Amino acid sequence: MRTPLSVVIGAGGTGGHIYPGLALADALRRAAPDAVISFVGTARGLETRLIPQAGYRLHTVDMIPFDPSLGARRYLLPAALLRSGAQCRAILKEQGAQVAVGMGGYPSAPVIVGARLAGLPSLVHESNAVPGRANKFAARLTPHLALAFDRSRAHLTGGERAETVGMPLVGPLAQLDRAALRPAARRALGVPDGARLVLFNGGSLGAARLTEAAVGLAGCHRARPDLRLLIKTGPAALEETRARLAANGGAAVAEAVPYLDRMDLAYAAADLVVCRAGSATVAELATIGMPAVLVPYPHAPGDHQTHNARVLSDAGAALLLPDAETSARALDALITPLLADPGRLAAMARAADPGTHARAADLLAAKALALAGHPGATYPNTPLKESI
Ligand SMILES: CC(=O)N[C@H]1[C@@H](OP(=O)(O)OP(=O)(O)OC[C@H]2O[C@@H](n3ccc(=O)[nH]c3=O)[C@H](O)[C@@H]2O)O[C@H](CO)[C@@H](O)[C@@H]1O
């Protein structure tokens, strides 16, 4: 009897690592429906909610981030990595895994260390245009590398043997037809007919600078019936944002939410997105043809969000606004003429390359299947049906 496919995926910390990990897991399940797939993450990150919610098992291991701000604590990193690597080795053994995959973020490295200790093949996926420290380290431990953006190749040891597969996107986003879903999405979000909707999204954790500018913008445009703002604040800033919108009258045109579980609806309903330039977000915008103003997070390692953003701004698909220049006034000067020019919005939507990421999950799954010794698996490629 054939042994079912068994894969352990390291992905955690923020949505930008977790969602691509889930997209990979779903692609593996489509190819091998009896596959046993589990995740390794931390006991603190978004993974504790998102992974069980998607129906996968999450193992948590003790980890400290690969972060230079650790100061003297960084000397503890090798011992911590060895400890969490040993925990991952035990998880891989217990599950009978045939391959381990690291999706970036600091849960990625121990899974690859664990695979090395267990003598199993492993695969690292780098999602940013400039790789993070955890993946730079992990990439030294395995010959199998995959990239979301070709431009990160030069930054990785062994980058010349990496394969660019794109950024794995979860089904509802990989297959989103924005125009087709738009009427239902706008009804679901209560956007009045004829109003332009601007989505403010500070990545999976929220961004104070964007929320602040959005609140100011809502106050300025509080009397406009033809404009709506949807502001994703992150849970911590929700109540304060709502109070400030009530105080400046912006609540008449803006709604603040802690998190968007249905990004497909938000993207389909919106005319323009103002957001950080995390790699999953950038890949989603490109894939669905969503015009955007990108405000890269200025403290990302290697300034990788600016490099991610340039993938779209170089193509004419997005505008890039540096964080330090972001204010309600600066955004108003960019957004107001843009919203009044549907031709320009349509040109931005067309400028992105929609094909790069739509098949990334299947391509990455194919690499993992080959490493696991399941080369015969096929992809049914059935379209996912999502109801509102
Ligand atoms: C501050 C920081 O260091 N951020 C990093 C983090 O960002 P972050 O996790 O914010 O990264 P991304 O923008 O890549 O991904 C966010 C994901 O969460 C989803 N989403 C977001 C908000 C929401 O309300 N609902 C929702 O579902 C988005 O659709 C997307 O799929 O990981 C990314 C991937 O390595 C990096 O590129 C970012 O630089």
Coordinates of C-alpha atoms and ligand atoms in Angstrom, one line a residue:
M1 CA 0.0 0.0 0.0
R2 CA 1.2 3.5 -0.9
T3 CA 2.3 5.7 2.1
P4 CA 0.3 8.9 2.1
L5 CA 2.1 12.1 1.5
S6 CA 3.3 13.7 4.7
V7 CA 4.6 17.3 4.8
V8 CA 5.4 19.7 7.7
I9 CA 5.3 23.4 6.8
G10 CA 7.1 26.1 8.9
A11 CA 5.1 29.4 8.6
G12 CA 4.2 31.9 11.3
G13 CA 4.4 35.3 12.8
T14 CA 2.4 37.3 10.3
G15 CA -0.1 36.7 7.5
G16 CA 2.5 37.2 4.8
H17 CA 4.0 33.8 5.7
I18 CA 0.9 32.0 6.9
Y19 CA -1.4 32.5 3.9
P20 CA 1.2 31.3 1.4
G21 CA 1.8 28.3 3.7
L22 CA -1.9 27.6 3.6
A23 CA -2.1 28.0 -0.1
L24 CA 0.7 25.4 -0.4
A25 CA -1.1 23.1 1.9
D26 CA -4.3 23.4 -0.1
A27 CA -2.4 22.7 -3.3
L28 CA -0.8 19.6 -1.8
R29 CA -4.3 18.4 -0.7
R30 CA -5.7 18.9 -4.2
A31 CA -2.8 16.8 -5.6
A32 CA -2.9 14.2 -2.9
P33 CA -6.2 14.2 -1.0
D34 CA -5.0 11.8 1.7
A35 CA -2.0 13.9 2.5
V36 CA -1.1 14.5 6.1
I37 CA -0.1 18.1 6.4
S38 CA 0.8 20.1 9.6
F39 CA 2.4 23.4 10.4
V40 CA 5.0 24.6 12.8
G41 CA 4.7 28.1 14.3
T42 CA 4.8 30.0 17.5
A43 CA 2.2 30.1 20.3
R44 CA 1.8 33.8 19.9
G45 CA 1.5 34.8 16.2
L46 CA -1.6 35.0 13.9
E47 CA -1.0 31.3 13.1
T48 CA -2.7 30.3 16.3
R49 CA -6.0 31.5 14.8
L50 CA -5.5 31.2 11.0
I51 CA -4.1 27.7 10.8
P52 CA -6.6 25.8 12.9
Q53 CA -9.4 27.9 11.3
A54 CA -8.2 26.6 7.9
G55 CA -8.4 23.0 9.2
Y56 CA -4.7 22.2 9.7
R57 CA -2.8 21.1 12.8
L58 CA -0.4 23.6 14.3
H59 CA 2.6 22.5 16.4
T60 CA 4.1 25.2 18.4
V61 CA 7.8 25.4 19.2
D62 CA 9.9 27.8 21.3
M63 CA 11.7 30.4 19.2
I64 CA 13.3 33.7 19.4
P65 CA 13.3 36.0 16.3
F66 CA 16.2 36.6 14.1
D67 CA 16.3 40.2 15.1
P68 CA 19.4 42.5 15.5
S69 CA 17.4 44.5 18.1
L70 CA 17.8 41.5 20.4
G71 CA 21.1 43.0 21.5
A72 CA 23.0 40.6 23.8
R73 CA 20.2 38.1 23.5
R74 CA 21.3 37.3 19.9
Y75 CA 24.1 35.2 21.4
L76 CA 21.3 32.9 22.6
L77 CA 20.0 32.4 19.1
P78 CA 22.2 29.4 18.1
A79 CA 21.2 27.5 21.2
A80 CA 17.5 28.4 20.7
L81 CA 17.7 27.3 17.1
L82 CA 19.2 24.0 18.0
R83 CA 16.5 23.4 20.7
S84 CA 13.6 24.4 18.3
G85 CA 15.3 22.4 15.5
A86 CA 15.4 19.3 17.8
Q87 CA 11.7 19.9 18.6
C88 CA 11.0 20.0 14.8
R89 CA 13.0 16.9 14.2
A90 CA 10.7 15.1 16.7
I91 CA 7.6 16.5 15.0
L92 CA 8.8 15.4 11.6
K93 CA 9.6 11.9 12.9
E94 CA 6.3 11.5 14.8
Q95 CA 4.3 12.5 11.7
G96 CA 6.4 10.3 9.4
A97 CA 7.1 13.4 7.2
Q98 CA 8.8 12.9 3.8
V99 CA 9.6 16.6 3.3
A100 CA 9.8 19.9 5.3
V101 CA 9.0 23.3 3.8
G102 CA 10.0 26.7 5.2
M103 CA 7.9 29.6 4.1
G104 CA 9.9 32.4 5.8
G105 CA 9.5 34.1 9.1
Y106 CA 11.3 32.8 12.0
P107 CA 9.4 29.5 12.3
S108 CA 10.9 28.6 8.9
A109 CA 14.5 28.1 10.1
P110 CA 13.9 25.5 12.9
V111 CA 11.8 23.3 10.5
I112 CA 14.8 23.3 8.0
V113 CA 17.2 22.6 10.9
G114 CA 14.9 19.8 12.1
A115 CA 14.8 18.3 8.6
R116 CA 18.6 18.3 8.4
L117 CA 18.8 16.6 11.8
A118 CA 16.2 14.0 10.7
G119 CA 18.0 13.4 7.3
L120 CA 14.9 14.5 5.4
P121 CA 14.8 16.7 2.2
S122 CA 13.6 20.3 2.7
L123 CA 12.6 23.2 0.6
V124 CA 12.7 27.0 1.4
H125 CA 10.3 29.5 -0.2
E126 CA 11.4 33.1 -0.1
S127 CA 8.5 35.5 -0.4
N128 CA 10.2 39.0 -0.4
A129 CA 12.2 40.8 -3.1
V130 CA 15.0 41.0 -0.5
P131 CA 15.2 37.8 1.7
G132 CA 14.8 38.0 5.5
R133 CA 17.5 36.7 7.9
A134 CA 15.7 33.5 8.8
N135 CA 15.5 32.4 5.2
K136 CA 19.0 33.5 4.4
F137 CA 20.1 31.1 7.2
A138 CA 17.8 28.3 6.2
A139 CA 18.8 28.6 2.5
R140 CA 22.3 27.5 3.5
L141 CA 21.0 24.2 4.9
T142 CA 19.1 23.0 1.8
P143 CA 19.9 22.9 -1.9
H144 CA 16.1 23.4 -2.8
L145 CA 15.1 27.0 -3.0
A146 CA 12.0 28.6 -4.5
L147 CA 11.3 32.4 -5.0
A148 CA 8.3 34.6 -5.2
F149 CA 10.2 37.3 -7.0
D150 CA 13.1 36.7 -9.3
R151 CA 14.9 39.8 -7.9
S152 CA 15.7 38.0 -4.5
R153 CA 17.9 35.5 -6.3
A154 CA 21.0 37.6 -6.0
H155 CA 20.7 37.9 -2.2
L156 CA 20.6 34.2 -1.3
T157 CA 23.5 31.8 -1.0
G158 CA 22.9 29.3 -3.8
G159 CA 20.3 31.7 -5.3
E160 CA 21.5 30.6 -8.8
R161 CA 19.8 27.2 -8.3
A162 CA 16.6 28.7 -7.0
E163 CA 13.4 28.4 -9.1
T164 CA 11.1 31.4 -9.3
V165 CA 7.5 30.0 -8.7
G166 CA 5.8 33.2 -7.6
M167 CA 3.9 33.8 -4.3
P168 CA 1.4 31.0 -3.4
L169 CA -2.1 32.6 -3.0
V170 CA -5.0 31.1 -1.2
G171 CA -7.8 30.0 -3.6
P172 CA -10.3 32.8 -3.3
L173 CA -7.5 35.3 -4.2
A174 CA -5.7 33.2 -6.8
Q175 CA -8.9 32.9 -8.8
L176 CA -10.6 36.2 -7.9
D177 CA -12.5 37.8 -10.8
R178 CA -12.8 41.3 -9.3
A179 CA -15.4 42.6 -11.8
A180 CA -17.7 39.5 -11.5
L181 CA -17.7 39.6 -7.7
R182 CA -17.9 43.4 -7.4
P183 CA -21.7 43.9 -7.2
A184 CA -22.1 41.1 -4.5
A185 CA -19.1 42.3 -2.6
R186 CA -20.3 45.9 -2.5
R187 CA -23.7 44.8 -1.3
A188 CA -22.0 42.6 1.4
L189 CA -20.0 45.5 2.6
G190 CA -22.8 48.1 2.3
V191 CA -21.1 50.4 -0.2
P192 CA -23.7 52.7 -1.7
D193 CA -24.3 52.7 -5.5
G194 CA -22.0 55.1 -7.3
A195 CA -19.6 55.6 -4.3
R196 CA -15.9 55.0 -4.8
L197 CA -14.4 52.7 -2.1
V198 CA -10.8 53.1 -0.9
L199 CA -9.5 50.2 1.2
F200 CA -6.8 51.1 3.8
N201 CA -4.8 48.0 4.7
G202 CA -1.7 48.1 6.9
G203 CA -0.8 44.4 6.3
S204 CA -1.8 41.5 8.5
L205 CA -1.0 43.5 11.7
G206 CA -2.3 47.0 10.8
A207 CA -0.2 50.2 10.3
A208 CA -0.6 53.2 12.6
R209 CA 0.6 55.7 10.0
L210 CA -1.9 54.5 7.4
T211 CA -4.8 54.5 9.9
E212 CA -3.9 58.0 11.0
A213 CA -3.9 59.3 7.5
A214 CA -7.1 57.6 6.7
V215 CA -8.9 59.1 9.7
G216 CA -7.7 62.6 8.6
L217 CA -8.9 61.9 5.0
A218 CA -12.3 60.7 6.2
G219 CA -12.7 63.9 8.3
C220 CA -11.9 66.1 5.2
H221 CA -14.4 64.2 3.0
R222 CA -17.1 63.6 5.6
A223 CA -19.8 65.3 3.5
R224 CA -19.1 63.4 0.3
P225 CA -21.8 60.9 -0.7
D226 CA -19.6 59.5 -3.4
L227 CA -16.7 58.3 -1.3
R228 CA -16.3 55.5 1.3
L229 CA -13.2 54.4 3.2
L230 CA -12.8 50.9 4.7
I231 CA -10.0 51.1 7.3
K232 CA -8.3 47.9 8.5
T233 CA -6.8 49.0 11.8
G234 CA -5.6 45.8 13.6
P235 CA -7.4 44.9 16.8
A236 CA -5.4 47.1 19.1
A237 CA -6.2 50.4 17.3
L238 CA -9.9 49.7 16.6
E239 CA -11.6 51.5 19.5
E240 CA -9.4 54.5 19.3
T241 CA -9.9 54.8 15.5
R242 CA -13.6 54.5 15.8
A243 CA -13.6 57.3 18.5
R244 CA -11.5 59.6 16.3
L245 CA -13.8 59.0 13.3
A246 CA -16.8 59.8 15.5
A247 CA -15.0 63.0 16.7
N248 CA -14.0 64.4 13.3
G249 CA -17.2 63.4 11.5
G250 CA -15.3 60.9 9.3
A251 CA -17.6 58.1 10.6
A252 CA -20.1 59.3 8.0
V253 CA -17.9 58.0 5.2
A254 CA -15.5 55.6 6.9
E255 CA -15.7 52.2 8.6
A256 CA -13.0 50.8 10.8
V257 CA -12.6 47.0 11.2
P258 CA -10.0 45.0 13.2
Y259 CA -9.2 42.4 10.5
L260 CA -10.6 41.4 7.1
D261 CA -11.2 37.6 7.0
R262 CA -12.6 38.0 3.4
M263 CA -9.9 39.9 1.5
D264 CA -11.6 38.7 -1.7
L265 CA -14.7 40.7 -0.9
A266 CA -12.7 43.8 0.1
Y267 CA -10.6 43.7 -3.1
A268 CA -13.6 43.1 -5.3
A269 CA -15.6 46.0 -3.7
A270 CA -12.7 48.5 -3.7
D271 CA -11.7 50.9 -6.4
L272 CA -8.3 51.6 -4.9
V273 CA -6.1 50.2 -2.1
V274 CA -3.8 52.1 0.1
C275 CA -1.5 49.6 1.8
R276 CA 1.9 48.4 3.0
A277 CA 4.0 46.4 0.6
G278 CA 4.2 43.0 2.2
S279 CA 5.0 40.4 -0.4
A280 CA 1.6 38.5 -0.2
T281 CA -0.2 41.8 -0.6
V282 CA 1.9 42.9 -3.6
A283 CA 1.4 39.5 -5.2
E284 CA -2.4 39.7 -4.7
L285 CA -2.6 43.2 -6.1
A286 CA -0.7 42.0 -9.2
T287 CA -2.7 38.9 -9.7
I288 CA -6.2 40.5 -9.4
G289 CA -5.2 43.8 -11.2
M290 CA -6.0 46.1 -8.2
P291 CA -4.7 49.7 -8.5
A292 CA -2.8 50.7 -5.3
V293 CA -0.9 53.3 -3.5
L294 CA 1.9 51.5 -1.7
V295 CA 3.4 52.9 1.5
P296 CA 6.3 50.5 2.3
Y297 CA 7.0 49.7 6.0
P298 CA 10.2 51.7 6.5
H299 CA 11.7 49.4 9.2
A300 CA 11.4 46.1 7.3
P301 CA 14.8 44.2 7.1
G302 CA 16.8 45.3 4.1
D303 CA 14.0 47.8 3.3
H304 CA 12.4 44.8 1.5
Q305 CA 8.9 46.4 1.3
T306 CA 10.3 49.2 -0.9
H307 CA 11.8 46.5 -3.1
N308 CA 8.5 44.6 -3.1
A309 CA 6.7 47.8 -4.0
R310 CA 8.9 48.5 -6.9
V311 CA 7.9 45.3 -8.6
L312 CA 4.5 47.0 -9.1
S313 CA 5.5 50.7 -9.3
D314 CA 8.2 49.9 -12.0
A315 CA 5.4 48.3 -14.0
G316 CA 3.1 51.3 -13.6
A317 CA 0.6 49.2 -11.6
A318 CA 0.9 51.2 -8.4
L319 CA 2.1 54.5 -6.9
L320 CA 4.8 54.4 -4.3
L321 CA 4.5 56.9 -1.3
P322 CA 7.3 56.8 1.3
D323 CA 6.1 56.4 4.8
A324 CA 7.8 59.6 6.0
E325 CA 5.8 61.6 3.4
T326 CA 2.5 59.9 4.2
S327 CA -0.2 62.2 5.7
A328 CA -3.9 62.8 5.0
R329 CA -3.0 65.8 2.8
A330 CA -0.4 63.9 0.8
L331 CA -2.8 61.0 0.2
D332 CA -5.6 63.3 -0.7
A333 CA -3.3 64.9 -3.4
L334 CA -2.7 61.4 -4.9
I335 CA -6.0 59.8 -4.4
T336 CA -8.5 62.4 -5.3
P337 CA -7.3 62.9 -8.9
L338 CA -6.8 59.1 -9.3
L339 CA -10.4 58.3 -8.2
A340 CA -11.7 60.9 -10.7
D341 CA -9.9 59.2 -13.5
P342 CA -11.3 55.7 -14.2
G343 CA -9.1 55.4 -17.4
R344 CA -6.0 55.8 -15.3
L345 CA -7.2 53.3 -12.7
A346 CA -8.0 50.8 -15.5
A347 CA -4.5 51.3 -17.0
M348 CA -2.9 50.6 -13.6
A349 CA -5.0 47.5 -13.2
R350 CA -3.9 46.3 -16.6
A351 CA -0.2 47.1 -16.0
A352 CA 0.3 44.4 -13.4
D353 CA 1.3 40.9 -14.6
P354 CA -1.6 38.7 -13.5
G355 CA 0.0 35.4 -14.4
T356 CA 3.1 35.4 -12.2
H357 CA 1.5 34.2 -8.9
A358 CA -1.8 32.5 -9.8
R359 CA -0.1 29.1 -10.3
A360 CA 2.6 29.5 -7.6
A361 CA 0.9 27.2 -5.1
D362 CA 0.7 24.4 -7.6
L363 CA 4.3 24.9 -8.8
L364 CA 5.6 24.9 -5.2
A365 CA 3.5 21.9 -4.4
A366 CA 5.0 20.1 -7.4
K367 CA 8.5 20.7 -6.0
A368 CA 7.5 19.4 -2.5
L369 CA 5.8 16.4 -4.1
A370 CA 8.9 15.6 -6.1
L371 CA 11.2 15.9 -3.0
A372 CA 8.8 13.6 -1.1
G373 CA 9.0 11.0 -3.8
H374 CA 5.4 11.6 -5.1
P375 CA 6.2 12.7 -8.6
G376 CA 3.1 11.0 -10.1
A377 CA 0.6 13.2 -8.4
T378 CA -1.6 15.2 -10.8
Y379 CA -3.4 18.5 -10.4
P380 CA -7.1 18.4 -10.9
N381 CA -7.1 22.2 -11.3
T382 CA -10.8 22.4 -10.4
P383 CA -11.9 26.0 -9.9
L384 CA -12.7 26.8 -6.3
K385 CA -16.3 27.8 -5.7
E386 CA -16.7 30.4 -3.0
S387 CA -20.1 31.7 -2.0
I388 CA -20.5 35.1 -0.4
Ligands
LIG1 C1 5.8 44.7 9.1 C2 6.4 43.5 8.4 O1 7.5 43.1 8.7 N1 5.7 42.9 7.5 C3 6.1 41.7 6.7 C4 5.1 40.6 6.9 O2 3.9 41.3 6.5 P1 2.4 40.9 6.4 O3 2.1 39.7 7.2 O4 1.6 42.1 6.7 O5 2.4 40.7 4.9 P2 1.8 40.6 3.6 O6 1.3 41.9 3.1 O7 2.8 39.8 2.8 O8 0.5 39.6 3.8 C5 -0.6 39.9 4.5 C6 -1.6 38.8 4.1 O9 -2.7 38.9 5.0 C7 -3.9 39.1 4.3 N2 -4.7 40.0 5.1 C8 -4.3 41.2 5.5 C9 -5.1 42.0 6.3 C10 -6.4 41.5 6.6 O10 -7.2 42.2 7.3 N3 -6.8 40.3 6.2 C11 -6.0 39.5 5.5 O11 -6.4 38.4 5.1 C12 -3.5 39.7 3.0 O12 -4.5 39.5 2.0 C13 -2.2 39.0 2.7 O13 -2.4 37.7 2.2 O14 5.4 39.5 6.1 C14 5.6 39.8 4.7 C15 5.9 38.4 4.0 O15 7.2 38.1 4.3 C16 6.7 40.8 4.5 O16 6.7 41.1 3.1 C17 6.3 42.1 5.3 O17 7.3 43.0 5.1

